[in-house]
Structures are given as structure tokens and as C-alpha cells.
Coordinates of C-alpha atoms in Angstrom, one line a residue:
M1 CA -196.9 -26.3 214.0
R2 CA -196.9 -27.3 217.7
T3 CA -193.4 -27.6 219.0
H4 CA -191.2 -30.7 219.1
W5 CA -193.0 -33.1 216.7
R6 CA -193.8 -33.1 213.0
S7 CA -194.9 -35.6 210.4
Q8 CA -193.0 -36.6 207.3
A9 CA -194.6 -37.5 204.0
P10 CA -193.0 -41.0 203.6
V11 CA -194.0 -41.9 207.2
T12 CA -197.6 -40.8 206.4
A13 CA -197.7 -42.9 203.3
V14 CA -196.5 -46.0 205.2
V15 CA -199.0 -45.5 208.0
L16 CA -201.9 -44.9 205.7
T17 CA -200.9 -48.0 203.6
F18 CA -200.9 -50.1 206.8
L19 CA -204.3 -48.8 207.8
A20 CA -205.6 -49.6 204.4
L21 CA -204.9 -53.2 205.0
G22 CA -206.9 -53.3 208.1
L23 CA -205.6 -53.9 211.6
S24 CA -207.1 -57.4 211.7
G25 CA -206.6 -58.3 208.0
A26 CA -210.2 -57.3 207.2
P27 CA -210.8 -55.0 204.2
A28 CA -210.4 -51.3 205.0
S29 CA -213.1 -48.8 204.3
A30 CA -213.3 -47.1 200.9
Q31 CA -212.4 -43.8 202.6
T32 CA -209.3 -45.3 204.2
Q33 CA -208.2 -46.9 200.9
A34 CA -208.7 -43.5 199.2
Q35 CA -206.6 -41.8 201.8
A36 CA -203.9 -44.4 201.3
A37 CA -204.0 -43.9 197.6
Q38 CA -203.7 -40.1 198.0
A39 CA -200.8 -40.4 200.3
A40 CA -198.9 -42.7 197.9
Q41 CA -199.8 -40.6 194.9
A42 CA -198.1 -37.6 196.6
T43 CA -194.7 -39.3 196.3
V44 CA -194.8 -39.9 192.5
R45 CA -193.4 -37.0 190.4
I46 CA -192.4 -36.3 186.8
N47 CA -188.6 -36.3 187.0
E48 CA -187.3 -35.9 183.4
V49 CA -188.7 -35.0 180.0
E50 CA -187.3 -35.7 176.5
S51 CA -189.1 -33.7 173.8
N52 CA -186.7 -33.9 170.9
N53 CA -184.6 -36.6 169.3
G54 CA -185.1 -39.1 172.1
S55 CA -184.5 -42.9 171.8
P56 CA -186.6 -44.3 170.4
G57 CA -188.7 -41.1 170.6
D58 CA -190.1 -38.7 173.1
W59 CA -190.4 -39.9 176.7
V60 CA -191.4 -38.8 180.2
E61 CA -189.7 -40.2 183.2
I62 CA -191.5 -40.5 186.6
V63 CA -189.9 -41.3 190.0
N64 CA -191.2 -42.5 193.4
T65 CA -189.8 -40.3 196.1
G66 CA -191.5 -42.2 198.9
S67 CA -190.5 -45.2 201.0
A68 CA -193.2 -47.5 199.8
A69 CA -194.1 -48.9 196.4
V70 CA -196.9 -47.3 194.4
D71 CA -199.2 -49.0 191.9
V72 CA -199.3 -46.7 188.9
S73 CA -201.4 -49.0 186.7
G74 CA -203.7 -47.1 184.5
W75 CA -202.2 -43.7 185.2
L76 CA -202.1 -41.3 182.3
V77 CA -199.5 -39.0 180.7
K78 CA -200.8 -36.2 178.6
D79 CA -199.2 -33.3 176.8
N80 CA -201.0 -29.9 176.6
D81 CA -203.8 -31.5 174.6
D82 CA -206.3 -33.5 176.6
D83 CA -206.9 -35.7 173.5
H84 CA -203.3 -36.8 173.6
S85 CA -202.9 -39.6 176.2
Y86 CA -200.6 -42.4 177.1
K87 CA -201.8 -45.0 179.5
I88 CA -199.4 -46.9 181.9
A89 CA -199.8 -50.6 181.5
K90 CA -201.6 -52.9 184.0
K91 CA -199.7 -54.4 186.9
T92 CA -197.1 -51.6 186.9
T93 CA -195.6 -50.9 190.3
L94 CA -193.1 -48.2 191.0
A95 CA -190.8 -49.2 193.8
A96 CA -189.5 -46.8 196.4
G97 CA -186.8 -44.6 194.8
A98 CA -187.3 -46.2 191.4
F99 CA -187.4 -44.4 188.0
L100 CA -189.7 -45.3 185.2
A101 CA -189.3 -43.9 181.6
L102 CA -192.5 -43.9 179.6
D103 CA -192.2 -43.9 175.8
V104 CA -195.1 -41.7 174.9
D105 CA -194.3 -42.0 171.2
P106 CA -196.2 -43.1 169.1
S107 CA -199.2 -42.2 171.2
F108 CA -198.2 -38.5 170.8
G109 CA -195.2 -36.4 170.3
L110 CA -194.0 -33.6 172.6
G111 CA -193.5 -30.2 170.9
S112 CA -191.1 -27.4 171.4
E113 CA -193.7 -25.5 173.4
D114 CA -195.6 -28.1 175.3
S115 CA -196.4 -29.7 178.7
A116 CA -196.1 -33.1 180.3
R117 CA -199.0 -33.9 182.7
L118 CA -199.3 -36.9 185.0
Y119 CA -202.8 -38.0 186.0
N120 CA -204.2 -40.7 188.3
G121 CA -207.7 -41.0 186.9
S122 CA -209.0 -37.4 186.7
T123 CA -206.6 -36.1 189.4
L124 CA -203.6 -34.1 188.2
V125 CA -200.6 -35.5 190.1
D126 CA -197.8 -33.4 188.6
S127 CA -197.0 -31.3 185.5
Y128 CA -194.2 -29.4 183.8
S129 CA -194.3 -27.0 180.9
W130 CA -191.6 -25.5 178.6
D131 CA -191.3 -22.9 175.9
D132 CA -188.6 -24.6 173.8
H133 CA -186.8 -27.9 173.4
A134 CA -184.0 -28.5 175.9
D135 CA -180.5 -29.0 174.4
T136 CA -180.5 -32.2 176.4
T137 CA -183.5 -32.9 178.6
Y138 CA -185.5 -31.1 181.3
G139 CA -185.0 -32.8 184.7
R140 CA -185.6 -32.1 188.4
C141 CA -182.5 -31.4 190.4
P142 CA -182.3 -33.0 192.9
D143 CA -184.3 -35.9 191.6
G144 CA -188.0 -35.9 192.4
T145 CA -188.0 -32.8 194.7
G146 CA -186.0 -30.1 193.0
A147 CA -186.8 -27.5 190.4
F148 CA -186.7 -28.4 186.7
T149 CA -183.6 -27.3 184.8
T150 CA -181.6 -28.3 181.8
T151 CA -179.7 -31.5 182.5
T152 CA -176.1 -32.0 181.4
T153 CA -177.0 -35.2 179.5
P154 CA -180.1 -37.4 179.1
T155 CA -180.4 -40.2 181.8
K156 CA -183.5 -42.2 180.7
G157 CA -184.7 -44.4 183.6
K158 CA -181.8 -43.3 185.9
A159 CA -180.9 -40.5 188.3
N160 CA -180.6 -37.1 186.6
A161 CA -177.3 -35.6 185.5
C162 CA -177.5 -32.3 187.3
G163 CA -174.0 -31.0 187.4
T164 CA -172.6 -29.4 190.5
T165 CA -173.3 -25.6 190.1
G166 CA -176.4 -23.4 189.8
G167 CA -177.3 -20.8 187.2
G168 CA -178.0 -22.8 184.1
G169 CA -177.9 -26.6 184.1
G170 CA -177.3 -27.8 187.6
Q171 CA -178.3 -27.8 191.2
P172 CA -178.8 -24.6 193.1
V173 CA -175.7 -22.9 194.4
H174 CA -175.0 -23.9 198.1
G175 CA -173.4 -21.1 200.1
A176 CA -172.9 -19.3 203.4
W177 CA -175.6 -16.9 204.7
P178 CA -175.5 -13.7 202.5
G179 CA -175.4 -11.3 205.3
G180 CA -173.9 -10.7 208.7
S181 CA -172.9 -13.7 210.8
A182 CA -174.0 -12.1 214.1
V183 CA -177.5 -12.8 215.5
T184 CA -179.0 -11.2 218.6
N185 CA -182.0 -11.7 220.8
A186 CA -184.8 -9.4 219.5
D187 CA -187.4 -9.6 222.3
G188 CA -187.6 -9.4 226.1
S189 CA -187.3 -12.6 228.2
N190 CA -190.3 -14.9 227.8
V191 CA -192.5 -12.2 226.3
F192 CA -194.1 -14.6 223.8
G193 CA -193.5 -18.1 225.2
E194 CA -193.7 -21.0 222.8
N195 CA -195.6 -21.3 219.4
L196 CA -194.6 -17.9 217.9
S197 CA -194.6 -18.7 214.2
G198 CA -194.9 -16.5 211.1
L199 CA -193.6 -12.9 210.6
S200 CA -194.3 -10.2 208.1
F201 CA -193.1 -6.6 207.8
E202 CA -195.5 -3.9 206.9
S203 CA -194.2 -1.0 204.7
S204 CA -194.6 1.3 207.7
G205 CA -192.0 -0.7 209.7
V206 CA -194.6 -2.5 211.8
L207 CA -193.8 -6.2 212.3
W208 CA -196.7 -8.6 212.4
A209 CA -196.4 -12.0 214.1
V210 CA -198.8 -15.0 214.7
N211 CA -198.9 -17.6 217.5
N212 CA -200.2 -21.0 216.5
G213 CA -201.7 -22.1 219.8
P214 CA -203.7 -20.5 221.1
S215 CA -204.1 -18.5 217.9
K216 CA -203.0 -14.9 218.3
L217 CA -202.0 -12.0 216.1
Y218 CA -199.4 -9.5 217.4
R219 CA -198.6 -6.0 216.2
L220 CA -195.0 -5.4 217.1
V221 CA -193.2 -2.1 217.2
P222 CA -189.5 -1.2 217.7
N223 CA -188.2 -1.0 221.3
G224 CA -184.6 0.1 220.9
S225 CA -182.8 -2.8 219.3
T226 CA -185.6 -5.2 220.0
W227 CA -189.4 -5.6 219.3
R228 CA -192.3 -5.5 221.7
P229 CA -196.1 -5.8 221.3
D230 CA -197.8 -2.4 220.6
T231 CA -199.3 -1.0 223.8
T232 CA -202.0 0.9 221.9
G233 CA -205.2 -0.3 220.3
G234 CA -205.6 -3.4 222.6
W235 CA -202.5 -5.1 221.1
S236 CA -200.4 -5.4 224.3
K237 CA -201.1 -9.1 224.7
G238 CA -202.0 -9.9 221.1
K239 CA -205.5 -10.6 219.8
A240 CA -207.1 -14.0 219.6
L241 CA -208.1 -15.1 216.0
H242 CA -211.3 -16.8 215.0
Y243 CA -213.0 -18.0 211.9
P244 CA -215.7 -15.9 210.3
G245 CA -218.6 -15.6 212.7
G246 CA -216.3 -15.9 215.8
S247 CA -215.9 -19.7 216.0
G248 CA -212.9 -21.9 216.4
D249 CA -209.2 -21.5 217.1
P250 CA -207.4 -21.4 213.7
D251 CA -203.8 -22.8 214.0
A252 CA -202.1 -19.7 212.7
E253 CA -198.7 -20.6 211.2
A254 CA -197.9 -17.7 208.9
V255 CA -198.9 -14.1 208.2
V256 CA -198.4 -11.7 205.3
S257 CA -199.2 -8.0 205.1
T258 CA -200.7 -7.0 201.7
P259 CA -202.6 -4.1 200.1
E260 CA -205.7 -6.3 200.5
G261 CA -205.2 -6.7 204.3
L262 CA -203.5 -9.2 206.6
F263 CA -203.7 -12.9 205.6
V264 CA -203.0 -15.8 207.8
A265 CA -202.2 -19.4 206.7
T266 CA -203.4 -22.3 208.9
E267 CA -203.0 -26.0 209.2
R268 CA -206.2 -26.9 211.2
D269 CA -208.7 -25.7 213.7
N270 CA -207.1 -26.3 217.1
D271 CA -210.6 -27.1 218.5
K272 CA -210.5 -30.1 216.2
D273 CA -206.8 -30.7 216.1
S274 CA -206.9 -34.2 214.7
T275 CA -208.2 -33.0 211.4
S276 CA -206.2 -31.2 208.7
K277 CA -207.8 -28.0 207.5
P278 CA -205.3 -26.0 205.3
E279 CA -206.8 -22.5 204.9
I280 CA -206.0 -18.9 204.2
L281 CA -207.9 -16.3 206.3
R282 CA -208.1 -12.5 206.0
F283 CA -208.1 -10.2 209.0
D284 CA -208.5 -6.5 209.6
G285 CA -205.4 -5.3 211.4
S286 CA -207.0 -1.9 212.1
A287 CA -209.9 -3.3 214.1
T288 CA -210.1 -2.2 217.7
S289 CA -211.8 -5.2 219.1
S290 CA -210.0 -7.5 221.6
S291 CA -210.3 -10.5 219.3
L292 CA -210.5 -10.7 215.5
N293 CA -212.9 -12.6 213.4
A294 CA -211.8 -13.5 209.8
T295 CA -213.3 -11.2 207.2
A296 CA -212.9 -13.9 204.5
E297 CA -211.9 -17.6 204.3
W298 CA -210.4 -19.8 201.7
N299 CA -210.5 -23.6 202.4
L300 CA -207.9 -25.2 200.1
T301 CA -208.4 -28.8 201.3
S302 CA -210.0 -30.0 198.1
D303 CA -207.1 -28.7 196.0
L304 CA -204.2 -30.1 198.0
P305 CA -202.9 -33.6 198.5
S306 CA -204.1 -35.5 201.6
L307 CA -202.2 -33.9 204.5
P308 CA -201.6 -34.8 208.1
E309 CA -203.2 -32.4 210.6
N310 CA -199.7 -31.1 211.5
G311 CA -198.2 -31.0 208.0
G312 CA -200.2 -28.3 206.2
F313 CA -199.5 -24.6 205.5
E314 CA -196.5 -23.2 207.4
G315 CA -195.6 -20.3 205.2
I316 CA -197.4 -17.6 203.2
S317 CA -196.2 -14.8 200.9
W318 CA -197.8 -12.4 198.4
I319 CA -196.3 -11.3 195.1
P320 CA -197.8 -8.3 193.1
D321 CA -199.1 -8.9 189.6
S322 CA -196.9 -6.2 188.3
F323 CA -193.8 -8.2 189.2
L324 CA -195.1 -11.5 187.9
T325 CA -196.2 -10.1 184.5
A326 CA -192.9 -8.1 184.1
H327 CA -191.0 -11.4 184.6
D328 CA -193.3 -13.5 182.3
F329 CA -194.6 -15.7 185.1
R330 CA -196.3 -18.8 183.6
D331 CA -199.8 -19.7 184.6
E332 CA -200.0 -23.5 184.8
H333 CA -203.8 -23.3 184.9
T334 CA -204.0 -21.8 181.4
G335 CA -200.7 -23.0 180.0
A336 CA -199.8 -19.4 179.0
A337 CA -198.2 -16.3 180.4
Y338 CA -200.0 -15.2 183.6
D339 CA -202.7 -12.6 182.8
P340 CA -204.3 -11.0 185.9
A341 CA -207.4 -10.1 183.9
S342 CA -208.2 -13.8 183.7
Y343 CA -209.1 -13.7 187.5
P344 CA -211.4 -10.8 188.2
G345 CA -211.8 -10.0 191.8
H346 CA -208.5 -11.5 192.9
G347 CA -206.9 -8.2 194.0
S348 CA -203.5 -7.1 192.8
G349 CA -201.3 -10.1 193.4
L350 CA -201.0 -13.9 194.0
F351 CA -200.7 -15.8 197.3
F352 CA -198.0 -18.4 197.7
G353 CA -198.5 -21.0 200.4
G354 CA -195.8 -23.3 201.6
V355 CA -196.8 -26.8 202.8
E356 CA -194.6 -28.6 205.4
D357 CA -195.5 -32.2 204.6
N358 CA -194.5 -32.2 200.9
S359 CA -192.1 -29.2 200.9
T360 CA -194.1 -27.7 198.0
I361 CA -195.2 -24.2 197.3
Y362 CA -198.7 -23.5 195.8
A363 CA -199.6 -20.2 194.1
Y364 CA -203.2 -19.1 194.2
A365 CA -205.5 -16.3 192.8
L366 CA -207.9 -15.7 195.7
N367 CA -211.3 -14.1 194.9
Q368 CA -211.3 -11.4 197.5
S369 CA -215.0 -11.8 198.2
G370 CA -214.0 -15.1 199.9
G371 CA -214.2 -18.8 199.1
G372 CA -213.2 -18.8 195.4
F373 CA -209.7 -19.6 194.3
T374 CA -207.6 -20.9 191.3
R375 CA -204.3 -22.6 191.6
I376 CA -201.8 -20.9 189.3
A377 CA -198.6 -22.8 189.9
T378 CA -197.0 -25.6 191.9
V379 CA -193.4 -25.0 192.9
A380 CA -190.7 -27.3 194.3
S381 CA -189.1 -25.4 197.2
G382 CA -185.6 -26.9 197.0
L383 CA -185.8 -27.9 200.7
S384 CA -187.0 -30.9 202.6
A385 CA -189.7 -28.9 204.4
V386 CA -191.1 -25.3 204.1
M387 CA -191.7 -23.4 207.3
E388 CA -191.9 -19.9 206.0
L389 CA -192.1 -17.9 202.7
E390 CA -190.9 -14.3 202.2
F391 CA -190.9 -12.3 199.0
E392 CA -188.1 -9.8 198.7
P393 CA -189.2 -7.0 196.2
A394 CA -185.7 -5.5 195.8
T395 CA -184.2 -8.7 194.3
G396 CA -187.3 -10.6 193.1
H397 CA -186.3 -13.5 195.3
L398 CA -188.9 -15.8 196.9
W399 CA -187.3 -17.1 200.1
A400 CA -188.3 -20.5 201.4
V401 CA -187.1 -21.1 205.0
C402 CA -186.7 -24.4 206.9
D403 CA -186.4 -25.0 210.6
D404 CA -184.1 -27.2 212.7
S405 CA -185.1 -30.3 210.8
C406 CA -182.8 -29.2 207.9
Q407 CA -180.3 -27.1 209.9
G408 CA -182.0 -23.8 209.4
Q409 CA -181.3 -23.6 205.6
S410 CA -183.0 -21.1 203.3
A411 CA -183.6 -21.5 199.6
V412 CA -183.9 -18.6 197.1
L413 CA -186.2 -19.1 194.2
D414 CA -186.3 -16.9 191.1
I415 CA -188.4 -16.9 187.9
N416 CA -186.5 -18.8 185.2
A417 CA -186.6 -18.7 181.4
Q418 CA -189.6 -21.0 181.4
G419 CA -191.6 -18.5 183.6
Q420 CA -191.4 -20.8 186.7
F421 CA -190.1 -20.2 190.1
A422 CA -187.1 -22.5 190.7
A423 CA -184.4 -22.7 193.4
T424 CA -181.2 -20.9 192.4
A425 CA -179.4 -21.0 195.8
V426 CA -179.6 -22.7 199.1
Y427 CA -178.0 -20.8 202.1
D428 CA -176.9 -22.0 205.5
R429 CA -178.1 -20.2 208.6
P430 CA -175.9 -17.4 209.9
S431 CA -172.9 -18.9 211.7
G432 CA -173.8 -16.9 214.8
M433 CA -177.2 -18.6 215.2
S434 CA -177.8 -22.0 216.8
N435 CA -180.0 -24.5 215.1
Y436 CA -183.3 -23.1 216.5
N437 CA -186.8 -24.2 215.6
N438 CA -187.3 -21.1 213.4
E439 CA -190.8 -21.1 211.8
G440 CA -190.9 -17.4 210.9
F441 CA -188.7 -15.1 208.8
A442 CA -189.1 -11.5 207.7
I443 CA -187.0 -9.1 205.7
A444 CA -187.2 -5.4 206.4
P445 CA -188.0 -3.1 203.4
Q446 CA -185.0 -1.9 201.3
S447 CA -185.5 1.6 202.8
A448 CA -184.1 0.1 206.0
C449 CA -180.6 -0.5 204.5
V450 CA -177.7 0.9 206.4
S451 CA -174.1 0.4 205.2
G452 CA -175.1 -2.2 202.7
H453 CA -177.2 -4.3 205.2
K454 CA -180.9 -4.5 206.1
P455 CA -182.5 -6.1 209.2
V456 CA -184.0 -9.6 209.2
V457 CA -185.9 -11.3 212.0
W458 CA -186.5 -15.0 212.8
S459 CA -189.2 -16.4 215.1
D460 CA -188.4 -19.5 217.2
D461 CA -191.4 -21.7 217.8
A462 CA -189.7 -23.3 220.8
N463 CA -188.7 -20.1 222.6
D464 CA -185.2 -21.4 223.2
G465 CA -183.5 -19.7 226.1
G466 CA -186.6 -17.7 226.8
H467 CA -186.5 -15.8 223.5
A468 CA -188.8 -16.2 220.5
L469 CA -187.3 -13.4 218.2
R470 CA -183.8 -13.1 216.9
A471 CA -182.4 -10.4 214.6
G472 CA -179.7 -10.5 212.0
T473 CA -178.8 -8.8 208.7
L474 CA -179.0 -9.5 205.0
N475 CA -177.0 -7.9 202.2
C476 CA -178.8 -5.1 200.4
T477 CA -178.5 -6.5 196.9
A478 CA -180.7 -5.0 194.3

């Protein structure tokens, strides 16, 4: 994102709702009304599910996480069978922060291996799947935004009973940074300036970085205890990025190095910076040209909620199929265990994109010929915003990182018994680091461990104090 301002989902919903009324009291256009509906829809979430011995039967609770009421009249709740449907009554409005328990019995019953899916017309708003009945209920912790876990007791129509500890029935553990407290500058003075965003280590030890405006890709190499742009191959000042064919200035917010190449996540085209355009682009990092045109493009606008132009993709990570299948990752598209063979041409792993505006992570199988994609999972990050994602192969953690808007906290997500990524811990930033506008985070390979610690690097979009890169350490837990 551009430095010093950002949009929040509740504000967006309020603004769009105001516009839908018309500035002069006149009816708004159908397009504006649709945008308002989409923005409001994004604040309603499934919050708690009772699938066994409920009162009077099975029920699904929804919550409005926004700051404005949402009309949910006619919305549908389904289980994993499209023929099983419960329709919310007419004139049903869900106030801001309110809970609504829907008694889906006798329309249908929820099974021990089932799903709860919430629809607004034909649009899937939210879903949750499980493999066995909960001892109590399954609920989000914290309400509306956190990952689903087993609650300590059913709380129909009320805030969830989450307990106080992580690891089986409560909120994620909150603790100090699991590494060294010291943080040092990791670049020369004003080498990058503002807008340095995502980071990603290559297995060779090269550190890739992107600048979001104007869009650039940097190949960074060690320079003693710091990092500098590679002086070979035309990389000394970074390389400008463009869409396929050479057009535009993609707002590059995140980068990840994979066996299929370098992939960059964007919020918009800076040449048309008032319009949201959440995309993933692939680039050839071995190209010798002075600027780089994307070799493939995936426009995910149609699959995501309506987003402000400055609230789209901020983080991207890649997780190999071998890890996901070994840990029984659940494919929400099929409702079964993830099977890579179901997505021919997608490569050897899935891409996880973090959206700033709704603090949600979306997993995709991308057809490597470009364009085609399938959403595999939707994951609550456990944070109020996502500015970076980083997969740590040694531990199986998916790290979600926030900026100064949430005091530089990081959440660790792991695959749970239901086959879903869920937050298991939230860590404070290292005590030796100020509350910088960090939008990038990269963990060095496990082979870089020395005396039980491995390097990590943050990128500061604001270039505070003339430095955009800072280095610290993380415990080498396996």
C-alpha cells in the first residue's frame, strides 16, 4: 500500500451505504447499490455451529462484524447438500455487532461430517466444515474474525466462550517474539526510499523485494551484515514491472519465490489507482532485460469481496502440495481432503494471498498457463489486517504479519484436526524494534541456523530513519 493511509472494512461499508442512498436523496444506481450490498455482506460471518443435541435442535449462528446494520432477509443456510436449505425470514436485519442463531432444524439436520454454508442469493458469503461433532460447539475465537475451534460451552445467540489459552479450545496463545530481541538496520542509508513492501528468500540465499510505487523488483544479495541490490544482470536499481505485453504499473505489494517462478501480488494498476485490481502476476527473475513483463496473470477480482483500491492483496505465500497432503489439508471447494490431481496444470503447490481490507487469507490453485484459478480455502488470519504472509517449511507455520496499525504483531497459523489453517499463536514484535510500518517479512532457510537462531528480515514501507530493511532472528524450532 502507499504509505500513511489505509482503508478499513467498516468505514468502507458505511461510505458505500451512504452513497447508495444518493447525495441528494435520489435513488442510487443499481451498480452503487450492488457495491453497498457487497460491502455490507463482507461483514457477516458464520460464528458458531451446533450439530449435535442442540436446543431445540441443530443451529447455525451468524454475526455482523461491521459498524452498520445488514439486511439478511432471504439469505440461505445450507449444509453440504445443495438440496438442504434454510431461508432467513423477511424483514430480518442484523445490527452492528449482533448475533443471530438460526434453528436450521427441521429444515435439515447437521451431520458429524458436514458443512454450514451461508449464501446471499447465489453468492457464498462464508462457510465452515468439520469431520466430527464437537463436544460442545464449533465457534470463531475471537467472535466473527478468528479461526474456528471447539468452544468451552455453547453460547447460542451470544458471544462465544473461547477460554483463555490456545491449543485446543480457546484463543491463540499471545506471547513475546520467539527469537532475539535485538533488531538492526539491514540496508544502507536511503537505498530504497519509501514503498518497499514484500520480501521472499530464495533457497540460494538471494532475497527478493518489491516496491509498490513505482513498481519494482529487487534482487538483493548479502553485503556484510546488510543487504544491497545485486550489481550484476541489470539489478543495481531494481527492474520496473509491467503487465503482460508491457502495459501498466502494477502496485506490487508482495513477492514469493517458488519452483514455478517469482509471483507478485498486487492491489491495483497504479496508472488507474482509483480502481481495485487484486491480481497475482508471474515474472521471470532470470531475464536480463531492464524491465520485466509478467509471463502470466491471474485477476481474482470476481472471486473476492468488493475491495477498496488500497485494501487488496498485501501478502502472498506458496505452500507445496506435499506438505498440504501430508497434513490432510481440507479442500473447501470439494468438501474433501485436498487432492492435487483435481487441479491439472496448477504446478506443485497452492498460493495463499492475504487481503488487507478484511484480514482474510485466500488459498488458490492457479493454472500455470495463466488466467484460470480455483479457490481452495478461506482462512481467518487472527489479526486485524494482513500485510505479509510467509510459510516456514521447518515448522509448517504460515505466518501472517501486520504493520503499525496493530503494533507489529504476527500470527502463526497451523493445520488443525479439521484440516484447516487456524491461528495458534499471536506474537508481539521484538522488543528492540519500534512500531514501524512493516509490510514485508521473510524467514531465512533452516540451513541458515546458527546457535539455535536463523535470520529474519522486515521491510518498512515508510523508510523510517532512512532505512527500509531491518534484521532480527527467529528460534530454529523444527
